Structures are given as C-alpha cells and as structure tokens.
Amino acid sequence: MDTQSRIISAVLYLAVASQLVMVSSVLTDDETKLLFAVHNKVRSDVWISAADMQLMKYSPELQKRAEAWANLNFNFIHPNATEYADVGVGLGYTYDTTSGTEEALGEIMNQMVAPGDTYDFESNKCDKDCQYYMQIISASVRSFGCTLRVYNAEEEYKSYRLVCLYSPRYVCQANLRNVTASDLSYHTQTLIEVFKQETQAYLFCLKNRQG
C-alpha cells in the first residue's frame, strides 16, 4: 500500500471512529480470566524453562488506572507521561465486527502479539515494532490490568478497543516510537503530542531505572 492509500485509509478510519457510540466498558470475570490466560500462555511460549519467569498477576489497581485514563481520552494516545511513566502500555482494537466480546478480545490479542513472530531470543529484538509484545513477554513485568470499550454494542457490527497497563514498565528504549505508516492514523498535531509524551516518559524511565 502506497503512502497516499495509507493516508486515505487512516482518514476513513478516523471518520468511522468519530461516529462510534460507547455503550459498554466492563470486563466480565470470564473475560479477565481469558486475558490472564492468553498473556501467560504467550510468556510461557518464550520463557519455557527460565528460572526467573513468573506468572503475570492480574492487577485490579492497574485496571482502575487504565479505566481512569480511558475515561478521559481513548483515541490511542498513550497515557500522560508523568502520571503513567511507571507502566507500559498495550493498545488494540477491532471494529465493524459481528464477533462476541471474547472472540474480539482474542482478535485484539493476536494483533498485539503478532509482531512477536519476528522476535529473536538471543538479540531480544523484533524485525517489526513489537513494543506491546515485549511488554507481555518481559520477565521483569509482574502484573497487568486492562479495560475494554465496546462501541455500538446494540448494533450488528460492533467495535472493541482494549488498553492494558503493565508493571513495572519494560526497558526504556522499547517505548520510544519509530515513525511508521501506522502513525498516519494520528492527526499531525496529535502525533506531535504523542512524541512529546513518549520522550518525556523515556527520560523519566532513564532517570529512575535500576542498575
């Protein structure tokens, strides 16, 4: 897809997103258990026998923080750099789908971990932008919490947006954004603000990292 086509796709997506009506936002116990199982399955596939690997715990506190941010701004802008600099972020969405919530969560998680197909254990790197995947598999990350937004839930075609917060935040440099075609989904001014926020978070992380 050329640059012009990507821009058109991004504009169309923003136009569709602006028409969405959020009518539900609560994760059920079964959905929370699903997220817990998927996260730890992904981790176990990488760290098969690592002594320092632990199951990630689901954190109601991180869920509350994710909800607090989502209630203020859920346009795929990363949380406030100062208030959320201690946590990593995972964002995903699926829209215009007839799937149920659990199926949609599965689709979103697949999107978040798919770049991990290029992950190299020895170099600890991916060929693609895999910051969300790295948040999930990092042995240093011990807990996470998520919130879900369901749009047009009463209609045949629904849209789902998920945000997860991870603690402690994965290594600093993994959170600096590389400019890619996906960034075209942001308005220019919004993208500038995103860069400012993530740069501030990076500097905060460097200042406070251990070792």
PDB file of C-alpha atoms in Angstrom:
ATOM      1  CA  MET A   1       0.000   0.000   0.000  1.00  0.00           C
ATOM      2  CA  ASP A   2       1.464   3.379  -1.004  1.00  0.00           C
ATOM      3  CA  THR A   3       1.602   6.430   1.252  1.00  0.00           C
ATOM      4  CA  GLN A   4      -1.433   8.107  -0.295  1.00  0.00           C
ATOM      5  CA  SER A   5      -3.528   4.962   0.167  1.00  0.00           C
ATOM      6  CA  ARG A   6      -2.428   4.705   3.786  1.00  0.00           C
ATOM      7  CA  ILE A   7      -3.427   8.321   4.407  1.00  0.00           C
ATOM      8  CA  ILE A   8      -6.843   7.698   2.845  1.00  0.00           C
ATOM      9  CA  SER A   9      -7.301   4.571   4.963  1.00  0.00           C
ATOM     10  CA  ALA A  10      -6.320   6.487   8.082  1.00  0.00           C
ATOM     11  CA  VAL A  11      -8.768   9.295   7.314  1.00  0.00           C
ATOM     12  CA  LEU A  12     -11.554   6.793   6.678  1.00  0.00           C
ATOM     13  CA  TYR A  13     -10.791   5.059   9.956  1.00  0.00           C
ATOM     14  CA  LEU A  14     -10.913   8.345  11.874  1.00  0.00           C
ATOM     15  CA  ALA A  15     -14.208   9.219  10.215  1.00  0.00           C
ATOM     16  CA  VAL A  16     -15.711   5.867  11.212  1.00  0.00           C
ATOM     17  CA  ALA A  17     -14.300   6.058  14.736  1.00  0.00           C
ATOM     18  CA  SER A  18     -15.809   9.501  15.284  1.00  0.00           C
ATOM     19  CA  GLN A  19     -19.290   8.030  14.731  1.00  0.00           C
ATOM     20  CA  LEU A  20     -18.916   5.258  17.319  1.00  0.00           C
ATOM     21  CA  VAL A  21     -21.082   5.331  20.415  1.00  0.00           C
ATOM     22  CA  MET A  22     -19.644   3.693  23.513  1.00  0.00           C
ATOM     23  CA  VAL A  23     -22.352   1.841  25.423  1.00  0.00           C
ATOM     24  CA  SER A  24     -20.389  -0.752  27.397  1.00  0.00           C
ATOM     25  CA  SER A  25     -16.991  -0.846  29.075  1.00  0.00           C
ATOM     26  CA  VAL A  26     -16.935  -3.554  31.753  1.00  0.00           C
ATOM     27  CA  LEU A  27     -14.758  -6.669  31.579  1.00  0.00           C
ATOM     28  CA  THR A  28     -16.522  -9.709  32.989  1.00  0.00           C
ATOM     29  CA  ASP A  29     -14.733 -12.223  35.200  1.00  0.00           C
ATOM     30  CA  ASP A  30     -14.558 -14.663  32.280  1.00  0.00           C
ATOM     31  CA  GLU A  31     -13.058 -12.004  30.005  1.00  0.00           C
ATOM     32  CA  THR A  32     -10.497 -11.082  32.651  1.00  0.00           C
ATOM     33  CA  LYS A  33      -9.597 -14.757  33.049  1.00  0.00           C
ATOM     34  CA  LEU A  34      -9.223 -15.009  29.270  1.00  0.00           C
ATOM     35  CA  LEU A  35      -6.785 -12.087  29.178  1.00  0.00           C
ATOM     36  CA  PHE A  36      -4.862 -13.598  32.092  1.00  0.00           C
ATOM     37  CA  ALA A  37      -4.615 -16.972  30.342  1.00  0.00           C
ATOM     38  CA  VAL A  38      -3.567 -15.504  26.987  1.00  0.00           C
ATOM     39  CA  HIS A  39      -0.901 -13.238  28.487  1.00  0.00           C
ATOM     40  CA  ASN A  40       0.696 -16.054  30.442  1.00  0.00           C
ATOM     41  CA  LYS A  41       0.472 -18.502  27.535  1.00  0.00           C
ATOM     42  CA  VAL A  42       2.401 -16.050  25.353  1.00  0.00           C
ATOM     43  CA  ARG A  43       5.018 -15.669  28.085  1.00  0.00           C
ATOM     44  CA  SER A  44       5.381 -19.414  28.595  1.00  0.00           C
ATOM     45  CA  ASP A  45       5.951 -19.933  24.870  1.00  0.00           C
ATOM     46  CA  VAL A  46       9.061 -17.724  25.094  1.00  0.00           C
ATOM     47  CA  TRP A  47      10.346 -18.493  28.584  1.00  0.00           C
ATOM     48  CA  ILE A  48       9.807 -22.240  28.556  1.00  0.00           C
ATOM     49  CA  SER A  49      12.201 -23.079  31.372  1.00  0.00           C
ATOM     50  CA  ALA A  50      13.524 -19.722  32.584  1.00  0.00           C
ATOM     51  CA  ALA A  51      14.089 -19.704  36.328  1.00  0.00           C
ATOM     52  CA  ASP A  52      13.165 -16.030  36.692  1.00  0.00           C
ATOM     53  CA  MET A  53       9.881 -16.269  34.819  1.00  0.00           C
ATOM     54  CA  GLN A  54       6.751 -15.873  36.904  1.00  0.00           C
ATOM     55  CA  LEU A  55       3.112 -15.786  36.004  1.00  0.00           C
ATOM     56  CA  MET A  56       1.898 -12.256  35.499  1.00  0.00           C
ATOM     57  CA  LYS A  57      -0.720 -11.363  38.063  1.00  0.00           C
ATOM     58  CA  TYR A  58      -3.879  -9.518  37.125  1.00  0.00           C
ATOM     59  CA  SER A  59      -3.959  -6.205  38.981  1.00  0.00           C
ATOM     60  CA  PRO A  60      -7.280  -4.522  39.839  1.00  0.00           C
ATOM     61  CA  GLU A  61      -5.272  -1.380  40.626  1.00  0.00           C
ATOM     62  CA  LEU A  62      -3.767  -1.278  37.122  1.00  0.00           C
ATOM     63  CA  GLN A  63      -7.239  -1.909  35.732  1.00  0.00           C
ATOM     64  CA  LYS A  64      -8.534   1.131  37.617  1.00  0.00           C
ATOM     65  CA  ARG A  65      -5.679   3.255  36.261  1.00  0.00           C
ATOM     66  CA  ALA A  66      -6.415   2.047  32.731  1.00  0.00           C
ATOM     67  CA  GLU A  67     -10.083   2.900  33.197  1.00  0.00           C
ATOM     68  CA  ALA A  68      -9.258   6.352  34.568  1.00  0.00           C
ATOM     69  CA  TRP A  69      -7.193   7.155  31.506  1.00  0.00           C
ATOM     70  CA  ALA A  70      -9.667   5.611  29.069  1.00  0.00           C
ATOM     71  CA  ASN A  71     -12.474   7.683  30.546  1.00  0.00           C
ATOM     72  CA  LEU A  72     -10.540  10.860  29.740  1.00  0.00           C
ATOM     73  CA  ASN A  73      -9.088  10.044  26.340  1.00  0.00           C
ATOM     74  CA  PHE A  74      -9.277   6.828  24.378  1.00  0.00           C
ATOM     75  CA  ASN A  75      -8.082   7.914  20.937  1.00  0.00           C
ATOM     76  CA  PHE A  76      -4.990   5.694  21.027  1.00  0.00           C
ATOM     77  CA  ILE A  77      -2.874   8.405  22.608  1.00  0.00           C
ATOM     78  CA  HIS A  78      -0.598   6.935  25.234  1.00  0.00           C
ATOM     79  CA  PRO A  79      -1.357   7.964  28.828  1.00  0.00           C
ATOM     80  CA  ASN A  80       0.015  11.103  30.423  1.00  0.00           C
ATOM     81  CA  ALA A  81       3.783  10.706  30.528  1.00  0.00           C
ATOM     82  CA  THR A  82       4.171  11.875  34.114  1.00  0.00           C
ATOM     83  CA  GLU A  83       1.288  10.007  35.723  1.00  0.00           C
ATOM     84  CA  TYR A  84       1.851   6.779  33.790  1.00  0.00           C
ATOM     85  CA  ALA A  85       5.620   6.734  33.291  1.00  0.00           C
ATOM     86  CA  ASP A  86       5.962   3.764  35.639  1.00  0.00           C
ATOM     87  CA  VAL A  87       3.849   1.444  33.485  1.00  0.00           C
ATOM     88  CA  GLY A  88       3.967   0.003  29.991  1.00  0.00           C
ATOM     89  CA  VAL A  89       1.010   0.266  27.632  1.00  0.00           C
ATOM     90  CA  GLY A  90      -0.683  -2.106  25.237  1.00  0.00           C
ATOM     91  CA  LEU A  91      -3.404  -0.898  22.867  1.00  0.00           C
ATOM     92  CA  GLY A  92      -5.527  -2.818  20.404  1.00  0.00           C
ATOM     93  CA  TYR A  93      -8.808  -2.627  18.544  1.00  0.00           C
ATOM     94  CA  THR A  94     -11.109  -4.412  16.181  1.00  0.00           C
ATOM     95  CA  TYR A  95     -14.052  -2.695  14.542  1.00  0.00           C
ATOM     96  CA  ASP A  96     -17.052  -3.429  12.330  1.00  0.00           C
ATOM     97  CA  THR A  97     -17.163  -6.994  13.592  1.00  0.00           C
ATOM     98  CA  THR A  98     -20.002  -9.352  14.468  1.00  0.00           C
ATOM     99  CA  SER A  99     -17.808 -11.223  16.945  1.00  0.00           C
ATOM    100  CA  GLY A 100     -18.745 -11.598  20.578  1.00  0.00           C
ATOM    101  CA  THR A 101     -16.607  -9.940  23.223  1.00  0.00           C
ATOM    102  CA  GLU A 102     -14.385 -12.943  23.953  1.00  0.00           C
ATOM    103  CA  GLU A 103     -13.778 -13.529  20.246  1.00  0.00           C
ATOM    104  CA  ALA A 104     -12.968  -9.838  19.796  1.00  0.00           C
ATOM    105  CA  LEU A 105     -10.508  -9.951  22.695  1.00  0.00           C
ATOM    106  CA  GLY A 106      -8.829 -12.903  21.011  1.00  0.00           C
ATOM    107  CA  GLU A 107      -8.532 -10.939  17.765  1.00  0.00           C
ATOM    108  CA  ILE A 108      -7.077  -7.930  19.584  1.00  0.00           C
ATOM    109  CA  MET A 109      -4.545 -10.015  21.486  1.00  0.00           C
ATOM    110  CA  ASN A 110      -3.497 -11.685  18.245  1.00  0.00           C
ATOM    111  CA  GLN A 111      -2.812  -8.232  16.787  1.00  0.00           C
ATOM    112  CA  MET A 112      -0.769  -7.219  19.811  1.00  0.00           C
ATOM    113  CA  VAL A 113       1.440 -10.310  19.806  1.00  0.00           C
ATOM    114  CA  ALA A 114       1.669 -10.933  16.041  1.00  0.00           C
ATOM    115  CA  PRO A 115       4.864  -8.822  15.611  1.00  0.00           C
ATOM    116  CA  GLY A 116       6.471 -11.246  18.039  1.00  0.00           C
ATOM    117  CA  ASP A 117       6.696 -13.755  15.198  1.00  0.00           C
ATOM    118  CA  THR A 118       9.937 -11.985  14.282  1.00  0.00           C
ATOM    119  CA  TYR A 119      11.246 -11.907  17.865  1.00  0.00           C
ATOM    120  CA  ASP A 120      14.796 -13.221  18.307  1.00  0.00           C
ATOM    121  CA  PHE A 121      15.529 -14.517  21.800  1.00  0.00           C
ATOM    122  CA  GLU A 122      19.301 -14.041  21.555  1.00  0.00           C
ATOM    123  CA  SER A 123      19.196 -10.402  20.445  1.00  0.00           C
ATOM    124  CA  ASN A 124      15.960  -9.621  22.321  1.00  0.00           C
ATOM    125  CA  LYS A 125      14.696  -7.751  19.248  1.00  0.00           C
ATOM    126  CA  CYS A 126      11.985  -7.954  16.608  1.00  0.00           C
ATOM    127  CA  ASP A 127      12.053  -7.059  12.929  1.00  0.00           C
ATOM    128  CA  LYS A 128       8.792  -5.175  13.442  1.00  0.00           C
ATOM    129  CA  ASP A 129       7.509  -2.686  16.015  1.00  0.00           C
ATOM    130  CA  CYS A 130       6.713  -5.079  18.854  1.00  0.00           C
ATOM    131  CA  GLN A 131       6.618  -2.872  21.942  1.00  0.00           C
ATOM    132  CA  TYR A 132       3.270  -4.326  23.055  1.00  0.00           C
ATOM    133  CA  TYR A 133       4.580  -7.868  22.636  1.00  0.00           C
ATOM    134  CA  MET A 134       7.715  -7.011  24.623  1.00  0.00           C
ATOM    135  CA  GLN A 135       5.597  -5.689  27.477  1.00  0.00           C
ATOM    136  CA  ILE A 136       3.888  -9.071  27.661  1.00  0.00           C
ATOM    137  CA  ILE A 137       6.937 -11.338  27.491  1.00  0.00           C
ATOM    138  CA  SER A 138       9.423  -9.348  29.550  1.00  0.00           C
ATOM    139  CA  ALA A 139      10.440 -11.399  32.599  1.00  0.00           C
ATOM    140  CA  SER A 140      10.648  -8.201  34.646  1.00  0.00           C
ATOM    141  CA  VAL A 141       6.956  -7.419  34.140  1.00  0.00           C
ATOM    142  CA  ARG A 142       4.983  -8.908  37.020  1.00  0.00           C
ATOM    143  CA  SER A 143       1.430  -7.601  36.716  1.00  0.00           C
ATOM    144  CA  PHE A 144      -1.081  -6.097  34.296  1.00  0.00           C
ATOM    145  CA  GLY A 145      -4.600  -4.730  34.212  1.00  0.00           C
ATOM    146  CA  CYS A 146      -6.908  -3.908  31.311  1.00  0.00           C
ATOM    147  CA  THR A 147     -10.059  -2.062  30.396  1.00  0.00           C
ATOM    148  CA  LEU A 148     -12.334  -2.538  27.415  1.00  0.00           C
ATOM    149  CA  ARG A 149     -14.558  -0.200  25.477  1.00  0.00           C
ATOM    150  CA  VAL A 150     -17.372  -1.628  23.345  1.00  0.00           C
ATOM    151  CA  TYR A 151     -18.931   0.693  20.794  1.00  0.00           C
ATOM    152  CA  ASN A 152     -22.310   0.267  19.101  1.00  0.00           C
ATOM    153  CA  ALA A 153     -22.907  -2.806  21.263  1.00  0.00           C
ATOM    154  CA  GLU A 154     -26.598  -2.924  20.377  1.00  0.00           C
ATOM    155  CA  GLU A 155     -25.851  -2.992  16.652  1.00  0.00           C
ATOM    156  CA  GLU A 156     -24.911  -5.961  14.486  1.00  0.00           C
ATOM    157  CA  TYR A 157     -21.452  -4.526  13.826  1.00  0.00           C
ATOM    158  CA  LYS A 158     -19.549  -3.605  16.951  1.00  0.00           C
ATOM    159  CA  SER A 159     -16.162  -2.095  17.670  1.00  0.00           C
ATOM    160  CA  TYR A 160     -13.876  -3.025  20.557  1.00  0.00           C
ATOM    161  CA  ARG A 161     -10.918  -1.114  21.976  1.00  0.00           C
ATOM    162  CA  LEU A 162      -8.631  -2.534  24.639  1.00  0.00           C
ATOM    163  CA  VAL A 163      -5.956  -0.898  26.759  1.00  0.00           C
ATOM    164  CA  CYS A 164      -3.687  -2.804  29.137  1.00  0.00           C
ATOM    165  CA  LEU A 165      -1.146  -1.388  31.573  1.00  0.00           C
ATOM    166  CA  TYR A 166       1.939  -3.371  32.607  1.00  0.00           C
ATOM    167  CA  SER A 167       4.093  -3.031  35.716  1.00  0.00           C
ATOM    168  CA  PRO A 168       6.931  -2.491  36.023  1.00  0.00           C
ATOM    169  CA  ARG A 169       7.405  -0.836  32.654  1.00  0.00           C
ATOM    170  CA  TYR A 170       9.607  -2.708  30.195  1.00  0.00           C
ATOM    171  CA  VAL A 171      13.072  -1.267  29.426  1.00  0.00           C
ATOM    172  CA  CYS A 172      13.034   2.371  28.399  1.00  0.00           C
ATOM    173  CA  GLN A 173      14.182   2.246  24.802  1.00  0.00           C
ATOM    174  CA  ALA A 174      11.462  -0.193  23.806  1.00  0.00           C
ATOM    175  CA  ASN A 175       8.875   2.503  24.393  1.00  0.00           C
ATOM    176  CA  LEU A 176      10.269   5.110  22.023  1.00  0.00           C
ATOM    177  CA  ARG A 177       8.134   5.205  18.918  1.00  0.00           C
ATOM    178  CA  ASN A 178       9.582   4.526  15.484  1.00  0.00           C
ATOM    179  CA  VAL A 179       7.852   6.594  12.805  1.00  0.00           C
ATOM    180  CA  THR A 180       5.912   4.119  10.673  1.00  0.00           C
ATOM    181  CA  ALA A 181       2.976   4.180   8.306  1.00  0.00           C
ATOM    182  CA  SER A 182       0.700   3.300  11.216  1.00  0.00           C
ATOM    183  CA  ASP A 183       1.447   6.717  12.694  1.00  0.00           C
ATOM    184  CA  LEU A 184      -0.623   8.224   9.900  1.00  0.00           C
ATOM    185  CA  SER A 185      -3.684   7.195  11.894  1.00  0.00           C
ATOM    186  CA  TYR A 186      -2.958  10.178  14.118  1.00  0.00           C
ATOM    187  CA  HIS A 187      -3.708  13.775  13.240  1.00  0.00           C
ATOM    188  CA  THR A 188      -0.392  15.612  12.819  1.00  0.00           C
ATOM    189  CA  GLN A 189      -0.759  17.743  15.936  1.00  0.00           C
ATOM    190  CA  THR A 190      -1.854  14.737  17.956  1.00  0.00           C
ATOM    191  CA  LEU A 191       1.152  12.775  16.742  1.00  0.00           C
ATOM    192  CA  ILE A 192       3.461  15.597  17.830  1.00  0.00           C
ATOM    193  CA  GLU A 193       1.905  15.438  21.289  1.00  0.00           C
ATOM    194  CA  VAL A 194       2.397  11.665  21.355  1.00  0.00           C
ATOM    195  CA  PHE A 195       6.103  12.107  20.589  1.00  0.00           C
ATOM    196  CA  LYS A 196       6.391  14.679  23.389  1.00  0.00           C
ATOM    197  CA  GLN A 197       4.687  12.375  25.872  1.00  0.00           C
ATOM    198  CA  GLU A 198       6.755   9.329  24.983  1.00  0.00           C
ATOM    199  CA  THR A 199      10.014  11.297  25.015  1.00  0.00           C
ATOM    200  CA  GLN A 200       9.158  12.581  28.498  1.00  0.00           C
ATOM    201  CA  ALA A 201       8.374   9.039  29.600  1.00  0.00           C
ATOM    202  CA  TYR A 202      11.680   7.819  28.162  1.00  0.00           C
ATOM    203  CA  LEU A 203      13.663  10.463  30.067  1.00  0.00           C
ATOM    204  CA  PHE A 204      11.742   9.679  33.248  1.00  0.00           C
ATOM    205  CA  CYS A 205      12.484   5.995  32.767  1.00  0.00           C
ATOM    206  CA  LEU A 206      16.196   6.617  32.237  1.00  0.00           C
ATOM    207  CA  LYS A 207      16.349   8.742  35.364  1.00  0.00           C
ATOM    208  CA  ASN A 208      14.623   6.139  37.504  1.00  0.00           C
ATOM    209  CA  ARG A 209      15.761   2.832  36.029  1.00  0.00           C
ATOM    210  CA  GLN A 210      17.638   0.442  38.267  1.00  0.00           C
ATOM    211  CA  GLY A 211      21.198  -0.729  37.576  1.00  0.00           C
TER     212      GLY A 211
END
